[in-house]
XYZ file of C-alpha atoms in Angstrom:
765
model
C -6.783 19.076 -158.738
C -9.920 17.087 -157.978
C -11.735 19.653 -155.828
C -10.863 22.614 -158.063
C -11.904 20.727 -161.190
C -15.132 19.600 -159.517
C -16.028 23.236 -158.815
C -15.281 24.042 -162.451
C -17.446 21.178 -163.685
C -20.392 22.345 -161.589
C -20.000 25.903 -162.910
C -20.061 24.616 -166.496
C -23.118 22.443 -165.794
C -25.004 25.294 -164.095
C -24.326 27.459 -167.144
C -25.615 24.762 -169.491
C -22.323 24.563 -171.391
C -21.841 21.290 -173.279
C -18.370 19.781 -173.083
C -16.417 18.347 -175.972
C -16.495 14.562 -176.005
C -13.443 13.020 -174.368
C -12.160 9.558 -173.600
C -9.716 8.834 -170.815
C -7.721 6.390 -172.979
C -7.604 8.545 -176.108
C -4.837 11.131 -175.861
C -3.169 13.649 -178.127
C 0.413 12.545 -178.809
C 2.820 14.974 -177.157
C 4.964 17.226 -179.324
C 7.929 17.239 -176.961
C 9.277 14.093 -178.665
C 10.174 13.715 -182.363
C 7.705 11.879 -184.570
C 7.951 9.988 -187.870
C 4.977 8.814 -189.938
C 5.321 5.158 -191.039
C 2.924 4.113 -193.799
C 1.905 0.484 -194.341
C 0.637 -0.787 -197.695
C -1.842 -3.486 -198.695
C 0.989 -6.028 -198.881
C 1.550 -5.628 -195.107
C 4.871 -3.889 -195.595
C 6.419 -0.503 -194.914
C 5.855 1.725 -197.926
C 7.396 5.002 -196.725
C 8.660 7.024 -193.758
C 7.713 10.698 -193.710
C 8.203 13.898 -191.733
C 5.401 15.024 -189.433
C 4.813 18.775 -189.328
C 2.923 20.752 -186.707
C 0.000 21.100 -189.118
C -0.495 17.355 -189.644
C 0.488 16.072 -186.207
C -1.520 12.954 -185.255
C -4.655 14.019 -183.404
C -5.070 10.890 -181.284
C -3.625 7.677 -179.962
C -4.896 5.096 -177.483
C -2.601 5.249 -174.479
C -2.196 3.376 -171.211
C 0.802 4.681 -169.315
C 3.811 6.255 -171.002
C 4.777 3.230 -173.118
C 1.671 1.393 -174.256
C 0.455 3.706 -177.025
C -1.063 2.790 -180.381
C -1.200 3.606 -183.301
C 1.384 6.246 -182.320
C 4.060 4.013 -180.804
C 6.730 5.335 -178.466
C 10.102 3.720 -179.123
C 12.135 4.165 -175.940
C 15.244 2.189 -176.852
C 17.543 2.596 -179.893
C 17.098 -0.123 -182.467
C 20.840 -0.840 -182.662
C 23.222 -1.353 -179.756
C 26.486 0.448 -180.484
C 29.246 -0.166 -177.925
C 30.847 2.740 -176.081
C 34.193 2.477 -177.890
C 32.745 2.079 -181.397
C 34.060 4.600 -183.954
C 30.463 5.302 -184.977
C 30.142 7.741 -182.084
C 33.245 9.685 -183.118
C 31.958 9.968 -186.682
C 28.657 11.305 -185.321
C 30.471 14.061 -183.395
C 30.656 12.564 -179.885
C 33.769 13.007 -177.736
C 35.647 10.417 -175.707
C 33.493 11.126 -172.648
C 30.281 10.690 -174.607
C 29.530 14.409 -174.819
C 28.522 16.132 -178.019
C 28.971 19.858 -178.244
C 27.828 20.003 -181.851
C 26.754 17.215 -184.224
C 28.666 16.364 -187.353
C 27.322 17.718 -190.639
C 24.138 16.168 -192.024
C 26.008 14.561 -194.914
C 28.517 12.920 -192.583
C 25.751 11.709 -190.275
C 23.812 10.299 -193.220
C 26.910 8.385 -194.363
C 27.184 6.845 -190.895
C 23.508 5.822 -190.857
C 23.768 4.338 -194.359
C 26.796 2.349 -193.234
C 24.883 0.895 -190.293
C 22.156 -0.515 -192.561
C 23.206 -4.046 -193.418
C 26.172 -4.094 -190.999
C 24.350 -3.792 -187.702
C 21.426 -5.910 -186.577
C 18.326 -4.769 -184.754
C 18.707 -5.615 -181.064
C 15.601 -5.476 -178.885
C 15.410 -6.023 -175.142
C 12.916 -8.518 -173.698
C 10.837 -5.600 -172.466
C 10.635 -4.095 -175.948
C 9.775 -7.451 -177.499
C 6.888 -7.824 -175.063
C 5.731 -4.297 -175.940
C 5.553 -5.035 -179.669
C 3.782 -8.330 -178.995
C 1.218 -6.516 -176.836
C 0.714 -3.840 -179.491
C 0.057 -6.452 -182.171
C -2.000 -8.969 -180.210
C -3.970 -6.608 -177.964
C -3.956 -2.983 -179.092
C -4.335 -3.562 -182.818
C -6.909 -6.274 -182.167
C -8.920 -4.010 -179.871
C -9.091 -1.264 -182.509
C -10.115 -3.805 -185.139
C -12.984 -4.997 -182.925
C -14.143 -1.398 -182.425
C -14.477 -0.951 -186.188
C -16.568 -4.062 -186.863
C -19.962 -2.333 -186.688
C -18.951 0.881 -188.462
C -17.041 0.023 -191.604
C -17.711 3.381 -193.289
C -16.220 5.728 -190.674
C -13.768 3.249 -189.143
C -12.394 1.753 -192.357
C -8.969 3.346 -191.828
C -8.684 1.791 -188.361
C -9.641 -1.635 -189.642
C -7.073 -1.426 -192.436
C -4.265 -0.310 -190.158
C -5.037 -2.941 -187.522
C -4.895 -5.671 -190.149
C -1.721 -4.376 -191.808
C 0.113 -3.755 -188.536
C -0.797 -7.174 -187.113
C 0.756 -8.870 -190.138
C 3.718 -6.526 -190.636
C 4.851 -6.614 -186.991
C 4.870 -10.402 -186.526
C 8.677 -10.252 -186.556
C 9.507 -6.961 -184.796
C 13.252 -7.019 -185.652
C 12.604 -7.480 -189.359
C 9.776 -4.938 -189.294
C 11.833 -2.259 -187.566
C 14.785 -2.860 -189.884
C 12.462 -2.061 -192.787
C 11.443 1.148 -191.011
C 15.107 2.101 -190.577
C 15.949 1.258 -194.203
C 13.087 3.368 -195.571
C 13.980 6.269 -193.269
C 17.638 6.307 -194.361
C 16.620 5.918 -198.018
C 14.262 8.897 -197.776
C 17.015 10.936 -196.110
C 19.451 10.175 -198.931
C 16.799 11.127 -201.517
C 16.145 14.424 -199.755
C 12.507 13.456 -199.126
C 12.916 13.307 -195.334
C 14.343 16.098 -193.170
C 14.130 14.618 -189.669
C 17.700 13.292 -189.489
C 17.795 13.859 -185.718
C 14.752 11.628 -185.214
C 16.165 8.896 -187.473
C 19.536 8.985 -185.704
C 17.878 8.750 -182.282
C 15.672 5.900 -183.493
C 18.628 3.898 -184.818
C 21.467 4.554 -182.327
C 20.030 6.724 -179.549
C 21.258 9.965 -178.013
C 24.838 8.962 -177.371
C 27.080 6.081 -176.304
C 26.388 4.035 -173.167
C 28.019 5.276 -169.978
C 30.780 3.350 -168.202
C 28.208 1.121 -166.493
C 26.558 0.312 -169.826
C 23.395 2.365 -169.313
C 21.960 3.920 -172.472
C 20.790 7.562 -172.496
C 17.013 7.836 -172.470
C 15.470 8.294 -175.900
C 11.870 8.607 -177.096
C 10.936 8.609 -180.775
C 7.293 8.373 -181.804
C 6.288 6.289 -184.819
C 2.850 7.313 -186.088
C 1.649 4.293 -188.079
C -0.723 5.089 -190.921
C -2.132 3.566 -194.094
C -0.646 4.166 -197.493
C -2.548 7.062 -199.008
C -5.564 5.999 -201.101
C -8.562 7.684 -202.670
C -11.173 5.254 -201.319
C -13.318 8.089 -199.937
C -13.131 6.942 -196.312
C -12.029 9.348 -193.525
C -8.286 9.383 -192.882
C -6.936 7.575 -189.843
C -6.086 10.647 -187.737
C -9.086 12.709 -188.839
C -11.503 14.193 -186.320
C -14.281 11.999 -187.748
C -12.421 8.807 -186.896
C -11.412 10.166 -183.487
C -15.012 11.088 -182.588
C -16.308 7.681 -183.629
C -13.585 5.923 -181.661
C -14.483 7.939 -178.545
C -17.975 6.441 -178.770
C -16.933 2.847 -179.422
C -13.710 2.311 -177.446
C -14.314 0.771 -173.984
C -13.277 2.942 -171.064
C -11.338 0.063 -169.526
C -8.846 -1.905 -171.639
C -9.873 -5.072 -169.786
C -13.397 -4.756 -171.197
C -12.585 -5.410 -174.834
C -15.311 -6.786 -177.027
C -15.251 -10.561 -176.851
C -13.052 -10.676 -173.743
C -13.892 -13.102 -170.958
C -13.025 -10.385 -168.461
C -15.900 -8.247 -169.636
C -18.196 -9.777 -167.049
C -15.860 -8.939 -164.199
C -17.756 -7.321 -161.336
C -16.940 -3.641 -161.163
C -16.366 -2.024 -157.766
C -19.166 0.143 -156.472
C -19.098 2.592 -153.621
C -19.822 6.145 -152.556
C -18.452 8.936 -154.705
C -16.535 11.271 -152.369
C -17.603 14.341 -154.368
C -21.353 13.746 -154.565
C -22.044 11.237 -151.778
C -23.904 9.062 -154.289
C -23.436 5.331 -154.907
C -21.819 4.605 -158.256
C -19.280 2.469 -160.119
C -15.914 3.734 -158.924
C -12.672 4.307 -160.758
C -10.597 1.245 -159.921
C -7.099 1.716 -161.308
C -5.803 5.207 -162.059
C -7.457 8.541 -162.654
C -7.780 9.813 -166.245
C -4.940 11.921 -167.560
C -5.714 15.485 -168.591
C -3.835 17.013 -171.519
C -2.816 20.371 -170.089
C -1.128 23.094 -172.142
C 2.630 23.351 -171.655
C 4.883 26.128 -172.987
C 7.579 25.687 -175.586
C 11.229 26.095 -174.598
C 11.338 28.810 -177.258
C 9.764 32.047 -176.000
C 8.671 32.991 -179.518
C 6.956 29.642 -180.180
C 3.251 30.307 -180.724
C 2.078 26.702 -180.981
C 0.685 25.262 -177.764
C 2.011 21.903 -176.640
C 0.129 19.413 -174.491
C 1.277 17.083 -171.727
C -0.799 14.474 -169.872
C -1.187 14.777 -166.091
C -3.449 12.624 -163.880
C -6.272 14.357 -162.004
C -4.633 13.065 -158.825
C -1.439 11.088 -158.497
C -0.358 8.590 -155.899
C 1.591 6.195 -158.109
C 1.841 2.630 -156.881
C 5.177 2.289 -158.716
C 6.684 4.821 -156.307
C 7.406 2.634 -153.288
C 7.373 5.612 -150.919
C 3.623 5.988 -151.552
C 2.855 2.472 -150.334
C 3.344 3.508 -146.716
C 0.031 5.333 -146.882
C -1.803 2.082 -147.566
C -3.668 3.386 -150.626
C -2.365 4.262 -154.077
C -3.676 5.205 -157.517
C -7.464 5.697 -157.649
C -8.009 4.207 -154.174
C -6.844 7.417 -152.485
C -10.085 9.174 -153.478
C -13.310 7.263 -154.248
C -14.565 8.723 -157.521
C -17.194 7.542 -159.986
C -15.793 6.455 -163.343
C -18.196 8.597 -165.323
C -17.490 11.627 -163.154
C -13.738 11.186 -163.567
C -14.232 11.421 -167.316
C -16.429 14.500 -166.903
C -13.728 16.171 -164.792
C -11.152 15.497 -167.464
C -13.472 16.938 -170.118
C -14.157 20.065 -168.062
C -10.465 20.815 -167.487
C -9.569 20.241 -171.134
C -12.522 22.396 -172.211
C -11.437 25.361 -170.084
C -7.828 25.017 -171.325
C -8.688 24.694 -174.992
C -6.184 26.411 -177.308
C -8.773 29.039 -178.253
C -9.302 29.928 -174.576
C -5.746 31.164 -174.035
C -5.658 34.485 -172.138
C -9.416 34.097 -171.598
C -9.606 31.273 -169.083
C -5.984 30.142 -168.900
C -2.498 31.528 -169.264
C 1.066 30.502 -168.563
C 2.457 32.805 -165.890
C 5.872 33.305 -164.309
C 6.657 30.981 -161.409
C 9.950 32.429 -160.156
C 11.580 29.062 -160.921
C 13.952 27.906 -163.639
C 15.418 24.814 -165.239
C 18.526 24.355 -167.341
C 17.952 23.719 -171.037
C 20.893 23.408 -173.442
C 23.212 25.165 -171.050
C 20.966 28.103 -170.233
C 18.315 28.774 -167.634
C 14.758 29.035 -168.848
C 11.621 29.841 -166.933
C 9.315 26.996 -165.877
C 5.952 28.771 -165.861
C 2.849 27.768 -163.939
C -0.580 27.286 -165.485
C -3.193 29.776 -164.280
C -6.853 28.843 -164.768
C -9.488 31.448 -164.031
C -13.224 31.723 -164.683
C -16.344 33.504 -163.477
C -18.739 31.204 -161.643
C -21.800 32.640 -163.372
C -20.209 32.887 -166.841
C -17.272 30.446 -166.975
C -16.841 30.670 -170.760
C -17.256 34.437 -171.154
C -15.359 35.831 -174.150
C -13.094 38.055 -172.069
C -9.317 38.006 -171.524
C -9.641 37.360 -167.807
C -6.465 35.261 -167.520
C -4.539 37.891 -169.484
C -5.330 40.308 -166.652
C -2.786 38.472 -164.468
C 0.059 38.054 -166.944
C 1.230 38.046 -170.513
C 3.332 35.538 -172.413
C 6.951 36.592 -172.958
C 6.321 36.284 -176.702
C 3.890 39.218 -176.530
C 5.603 42.153 -178.225
C 4.108 45.041 -176.271
C 1.294 45.048 -173.755
C 0.135 47.355 -170.982
C -1.618 46.280 -167.821
C -3.796 49.401 -167.810
C -5.222 48.570 -171.236
C -6.085 44.940 -170.460
C -7.302 45.789 -166.956
C -9.631 48.505 -168.265
C -11.372 46.055 -170.608
C -11.705 43.328 -167.990
C -12.836 45.705 -165.236
C -15.473 47.284 -167.463
C -17.012 43.868 -168.092
C -16.689 42.922 -164.409
C -18.564 46.065 -163.357
C -21.487 45.040 -165.525
C -21.496 41.544 -164.042
C -21.106 42.869 -160.489
C -24.004 45.280 -160.876
C -26.183 42.466 -162.191
C -25.054 39.912 -159.596
C -23.354 41.555 -156.590
C -22.170 38.219 -155.195
C -20.418 37.142 -158.382
C -17.086 35.419 -157.823
C -13.914 34.912 -159.821
C -12.351 31.497 -159.256
C -8.710 30.933 -160.021
C -6.226 28.164 -159.371
C -2.572 27.752 -160.203
C -1.166 24.419 -161.390
C 2.539 23.587 -161.196
C 4.440 20.569 -162.496
C 5.749 19.150 -159.228
C 7.741 16.339 -160.839
C 7.759 14.385 -164.071
C 4.155 13.433 -164.849
C 2.760 14.979 -161.662
C 0.967 18.299 -161.263
C -0.242 19.999 -158.112
C -2.421 22.978 -157.298
C -0.287 25.564 -155.473
C -3.055 28.132 -155.096
C -6.852 28.090 -155.248
C -8.903 31.201 -154.518
C -12.485 32.323 -154.969
C -12.656 36.129 -154.985
C -15.653 38.398 -155.099
C -15.716 40.380 -158.326
C -15.972 43.603 -156.328
C -12.743 42.731 -154.514
C -11.010 42.161 -157.849
C -12.222 45.539 -159.111
C -11.055 47.352 -155.990
C -7.661 45.644 -156.044
C -7.124 46.414 -159.739
C -7.924 50.085 -159.159
C -5.494 50.402 -156.252
C -2.775 48.504 -158.138
C -2.979 50.790 -161.164
C -3.153 53.983 -159.120
C -0.211 53.080 -156.894
C 1.978 51.903 -159.783
C 1.670 55.135 -161.746
C 0.625 57.841 -159.245
C 2.498 56.948 -156.061
C 5.886 57.581 -157.665
C 7.726 60.844 -158.400
C 8.374 62.119 -161.910
C 10.764 59.504 -163.261
C 11.351 59.457 -167.030
C 13.454 57.394 -169.396
C 14.070 57.475 -173.138
C 13.168 54.175 -174.823
C 14.827 53.665 -178.233
C 13.092 52.069 -181.202
C 13.753 48.337 -181.515
C 12.507 45.266 -183.376
C 11.052 42.652 -181.039
C 9.794 39.282 -182.270
C 9.747 40.628 -185.823
C 7.722 43.741 -184.989
C 8.921 47.326 -184.732
C 8.448 49.003 -181.347
C 8.545 52.786 -181.713
C 10.688 55.005 -179.504
C 9.281 56.846 -176.472
C 10.836 60.187 -175.534
C 9.831 60.363 -171.859
C 8.489 56.992 -170.781
C 6.971 56.911 -167.291
C 6.500 54.071 -164.776
C 3.176 52.276 -164.826
C 1.503 49.398 -163.020
C 2.923 46.028 -164.161
C 1.098 42.747 -164.745
C 1.275 40.623 -161.578
C 3.469 38.016 -163.252
C 5.867 40.745 -164.431
C 6.525 41.388 -160.738
C 7.445 37.699 -160.400
C 9.987 38.009 -163.231
C 11.329 41.249 -161.792
C 12.037 39.573 -158.441
C 13.579 36.431 -159.968
C 16.541 38.236 -161.553
C 19.652 39.412 -159.731
C 21.234 42.338 -161.604
C 25.023 42.555 -161.662
C 27.686 44.953 -163.026
C 25.421 47.984 -162.533
C 22.960 46.311 -164.901
C 25.160 47.261 -167.842
C 25.451 45.148 -170.998
C 28.890 46.514 -171.908
C 31.123 44.487 -174.202
C 33.891 42.472 -172.565
C 37.457 41.991 -173.751
C 36.255 39.262 -176.124
C 33.931 41.709 -177.882
C 30.782 39.996 -176.621
C 28.168 41.658 -174.448
C 28.502 40.690 -170.809
C 25.563 39.174 -169.004
C 23.907 41.813 -166.847
C 21.703 39.607 -164.683
C 21.380 36.106 -163.269
C 18.195 34.084 -162.980
C 17.484 33.220 -159.373
C 14.537 31.707 -157.499
C 12.042 34.342 -156.415
C 8.462 34.686 -155.144
C 5.754 33.156 -157.320
C 2.420 34.511 -158.487
C 0.849 33.192 -155.287
C 2.782 35.750 -153.239
C 2.138 38.615 -155.666
C -1.610 37.969 -155.727
C -1.715 37.683 -151.940
C -0.384 41.251 -151.862
C -2.595 42.499 -154.689
C -5.784 41.151 -153.114
C -4.678 41.708 -149.489
C -5.224 38.045 -148.594
C -5.614 37.831 -144.850
C -2.685 36.343 -142.961
C -0.419 36.378 -146.013
C 0.048 39.797 -147.531
C 1.847 41.579 -144.667
C 4.760 39.122 -144.557
C 4.856 39.040 -148.365
C 5.088 42.838 -148.493
C 8.143 42.967 -146.227
C 9.871 40.183 -148.137
C 9.142 41.700 -151.557
C 10.471 45.195 -150.805
C 13.649 43.690 -149.346
C 14.141 41.431 -152.393
C 13.377 44.196 -154.869
C 15.995 46.537 -153.444
C 18.679 43.854 -153.227
C 18.108 42.482 -156.705
C 17.294 45.588 -158.737
C 19.253 48.419 -157.095
C 22.406 47.660 -159.176
C 20.339 48.326 -162.318
C 18.581 51.403 -160.950
C 21.760 53.069 -159.670
C 23.718 52.093 -162.770
C 21.234 53.163 -165.428
C 20.230 56.449 -163.785
C 23.858 57.208 -162.940
C 24.646 56.752 -166.637
C 21.675 58.970 -167.491
C 22.973 61.710 -165.174
C 26.384 61.538 -166.905
C 24.966 61.524 -170.433
C 26.229 64.175 -172.856
C 29.932 65.092 -172.629
C 31.295 61.773 -173.879
C 28.786 61.646 -176.720
C 29.732 65.200 -177.776
C 33.382 64.150 -177.961
C 32.599 61.085 -180.056
C 33.438 58.695 -177.213
C 31.503 55.651 -176.049
C 28.482 56.651 -173.974
C 27.814 54.227 -171.035
C 24.080 55.018 -171.218
C 24.013 53.150 -174.548
C 25.062 49.961 -172.725
C 21.510 49.736 -171.391
C 19.186 48.279 -174.063
C 15.478 49.052 -174.175
C 14.588 45.933 -172.210
C 16.784 47.056 -169.276
C 15.239 50.524 -169.359
C 11.715 49.081 -169.375
C 12.569 46.873 -166.394
C 13.995 49.883 -164.528
C 10.730 51.793 -165.023
C 8.776 48.699 -164.001
C 10.812 48.471 -160.791
C 9.926 52.096 -160.011
C 6.229 51.269 -160.464
C 6.553 48.294 -158.101
C 8.272 50.504 -155.515
C 5.245 52.808 -155.683
C 2.899 49.840 -155.150
C 4.900 48.519 -152.206
C 5.119 51.922 -150.488
C 1.379 52.373 -151.018
C 0.843 48.974 -149.365
C 2.757 50.348 -146.347
C 0.254 53.241 -146.440
C 3.056 55.632 -147.454
C 2.001 58.155 -150.108
C 4.331 60.264 -152.199
C 2.895 63.495 -150.727
C 4.487 62.397 -147.460
C 7.648 60.510 -148.387
C 8.862 63.221 -150.801
C 9.274 65.516 -147.776
C 11.112 62.879 -145.719
C 14.910 62.976 -145.266
C 15.534 59.680 -147.105
C 13.950 60.944 -150.335
C 15.716 64.303 -150.007
C 19.109 62.600 -149.599
C 18.477 60.872 -152.928
C 17.616 64.242 -154.497
C 20.809 65.823 -153.127
C 22.909 63.004 -154.597
C 21.178 63.460 -157.958
C 21.845 67.232 -157.899
C 25.468 66.535 -156.939
C 25.815 64.391 -160.087
C 24.683 67.290 -162.265
C 26.979 69.828 -160.570
C 29.897 67.412 -160.905
C 29.161 66.855 -164.598
C 28.912 70.583 -165.318
C 32.227 71.184 -163.511
C 33.911 68.531 -165.666
C 32.514 70.060 -168.887
C 33.960 73.505 -168.076
C 37.100 72.838 -166.023
C 38.170 69.382 -167.241
C 37.219 69.975 -170.883
C 34.520 67.294 -170.825
C 36.620 64.530 -169.236
C 34.331 62.655 -166.845
C 35.349 60.063 -164.202
C 33.925 56.561 -164.428
C 31.256 57.519 -161.882
C 29.912 60.914 -160.837
C 30.091 61.850 -157.161
C 26.420 61.287 -156.285
C 26.256 57.932 -158.051
C 29.458 56.768 -156.359
C 27.954 57.493 -152.915
C 24.540 55.909 -153.537
C 25.414 52.433 -152.287
C 26.955 53.842 -149.111
C 23.892 56.027 -148.614
C 21.674 52.928 -148.684
C 23.681 51.524 -145.748
C 24.743 54.697 -143.902
C 22.869 57.811 -145.067
C 24.390 60.203 -142.524
C 27.930 59.031 -143.276
C 27.360 59.295 -147.043
C 26.005 62.834 -146.671
C 29.011 63.858 -144.578
C 31.367 62.557 -147.274
C 29.347 64.327 -149.943
C 29.554 67.723 -148.213
C 33.321 67.408 -147.902
C 33.883 66.310 -151.490
C 31.418 68.811 -152.974
C 33.202 71.885 -151.595
C 35.289 72.381 -154.763
C 32.302 72.031 -157.102
C 30.081 74.322 -154.991
C 32.826 76.938 -154.805
C 33.256 76.805 -158.600
C 29.511 77.074 -159.284
C 29.275 80.190 -157.102
C 31.963 82.137 -158.994
C 31.795 80.700 -162.496
C 31.079 83.279 -165.203
C 29.867 82.590 -168.709
C 32.528 83.223 -171.362
C 31.050 86.023 -173.449
C 33.208 85.179 -176.451
C 31.449 81.834 -176.933
C 28.107 81.214 -178.688
C 24.949 80.926 -176.592
C 24.608 77.216 -177.374
C 28.224 76.395 -176.460
C 28.372 73.422 -174.014
C 30.437 75.418 -171.498
C 27.959 78.303 -171.313
C 25.072 75.833 -171.004
C 26.902 73.939 -168.247
C 27.585 77.107 -166.227
C 23.950 78.212 -166.442
C 22.777 74.761 -165.422
C 25.295 74.618 -162.543
C 24.035 77.921 -161.112
C 20.450 76.675 -161.283
C 21.275 73.347 -159.648
C 23.287 75.093 -156.940
C 20.185 77.114 -155.990
C 18.358 73.789 -155.610
C 21.211 71.900 -153.950
C 22.101 74.329 -151.151
C 18.676 74.603 -149.428
C 18.294 70.812 -149.403
C 21.862 70.243 -148.200
C 21.511 72.884 -145.461
C 18.202 71.393 -144.318
C 19.632 67.886 -144.171
C 22.706 69.179 -142.361
C 20.534 70.166 -139.388
C 18.219 67.143 -139.570
C 18.562 64.105 -137.319
C 19.640 61.570 -139.954
C 19.775 57.840 -139.237
C 23.051 55.941 -139.398
C 21.359 53.057 -141.220
C 18.340 52.527 -143.484
C 15.498 50.059 -143.300
C 13.995 48.772 -146.551
C 11.287 51.448 -146.693
C 13.867 54.227 -146.339
C 16.038 52.611 -149.006
C 13.075 52.629 -151.380
C 12.464 56.323 -150.715
C 16.169 57.154 -151.130
C 16.283 55.334 -154.458
C 13.201 57.168 -155.714
C 14.761 60.488 -154.738
C 17.887 59.665 -156.748
C 15.888 58.511 -159.788
C 13.361 61.355 -159.827
C 13.608 64.490 -161.928
C 15.014 67.429 -159.990
C 12.733 70.306 -158.801
C 12.956 73.697 -160.457
C 13.575 77.053 -158.723
C 9.937 78.070 -158.331
C 9.072 74.769 -156.687
C 11.985 75.108 -154.279
C 10.717 78.539 -153.225
C 7.226 77.192 -152.652
C 8.597 74.176 -150.767
C 6.932 71.848 -153.242
C 8.040 69.576 -156.024
C 6.713 68.974 -159.484
C 6.025 65.375 -158.552
C 3.351 66.225 -156.007
């Protein structure tokens, strides 16, 4: 990330934008681990243990590595060692193999924790004992020294350092007091975080057969007992800002330390070519925004990642001869500035403006289900890096967004870009994509600098192809409630251009069972799709912006993937749409209702992407709608309607599971000529009936049978010319991906009326 962040820093400096003050050792405690607030009183004792809500989460801690953090301390081992066969685990809801499908009730768990107090001792490993000694003798002392010359603003730090140093002299006794207060508060109903207390005391389950304990992390945010002395609170922004100014950048350079005079390494900064004091150990960690595992979670989490990582602890890195900060000579001050620039551009208030989480086409398993692991997209204009414009939202929207349209966001962004481009024709949009490569390591998977004019041109083509290069395909979207908001129904929804990251999600799902969400024998809805690795945003943007040397191969891969993964949904949902009516009139279950609004929206989105991909092949609808592949799809669609009308009149509304055209669609995608031959043979009965069927005059005009006969005659006039034309055409025995796309669009499109057939045109042109 060094080069990309350096370019960002220079853009901010050229624009005269001041960065928020940062410190490489002062971090925001992560919210991915539970946290308890532990208050210490003037008698150097634990006074209470409290819940920590999102609104009062500690704003800072001094951190070196993942363990050495203060005053928010990370406890990474349970306080009590409970053997594998102990009955405690059974009472807490764990099975014989150490698994826990569901915890015991809170009351039962509280009884277990209360029973452990006084019967089990605190057992700390040598490593943990050394940690608590270091926290008391070094970390607390360092903070106390920082507060010496500023007693008014740093009073809270001085108090805590003094109280912690005394209270933690005997770590076992100190931590037992923490456990006792936590359990007492739970029993009084004044503490809700029973999960955090249980993990703190006994961990996340019994040891395995080799004695290894499951990893656990519980954060203890130490604080002073609340007073009204008028001084700023410990975790206030005032205290944090003052500490940023007074805390040494290097922990070895504490006030009063003999190591302060140590000669610092100097050399040439690889970014500027200037001589300076270089970063010696590791690069600063940047707190980057990370998504919640809950798609509806609005709060933004943070996770620290180094600017560059070549960890010395990983022995495989030693073969390169250089690790940590030695891999890239960088001035200490500049490293801090890079960290500040990246955290400034990814500030919470800049979401959708300069950064956004976007689909990656990759998944991880969380609590037995697959969830998306999004990438972090950072984008900014070189001339105006902090412009108040939803530039990042142009490329994708969070899944928690209720309803958004690419055309709306793109119109706003493009209008602003046109103004910038007219003022500065060489303006550029820089964007880079960051992915978590492994635990604690992030890498840039894409970095591009695009001319604003190129972005404008690409956006225009994308929108036009997604909505105009497709035939007339419509779908009814029912009213639903999504994320607590009502989404109104749409009578005839049409395809439109998707956000680029919506294409990623579309291609990372394999639809099964015709895309239907029908209920199984157990009464539960069956899963209609499987998450599967697909192309990332890098590939989609290479196609959107026609990146040289990349987009042609991406195009071929994407159209092949789209057809394989989405055609079960498209054939299933439009086949159900063709068959809609007779079952509903008889009060029977209608298969079309097994497709919820989300599935219907995805089907329309897939149609829009097909239009974009065909346009990228330089194939316009004015041409492909006259090609045999598209016309075969139309014939199969007309056959569905004729078959349905026949069943309404002759079979008294009894429909087969699949109409004739729908049943032949999959064969047509593999062998179009063979499928058409089968269709002609099987359609003879329905064609013969449609030719001679007469409306029963004794029935009302709106009777379903009379309507079906009239419709059948009309569709026959459309079906026969197309079928006769295809019968004399030289049809292929197999389809390539482009032909499959055209055939699908023909099947999905609305059918032409009589006047258009006579003119040799279709309403979609």
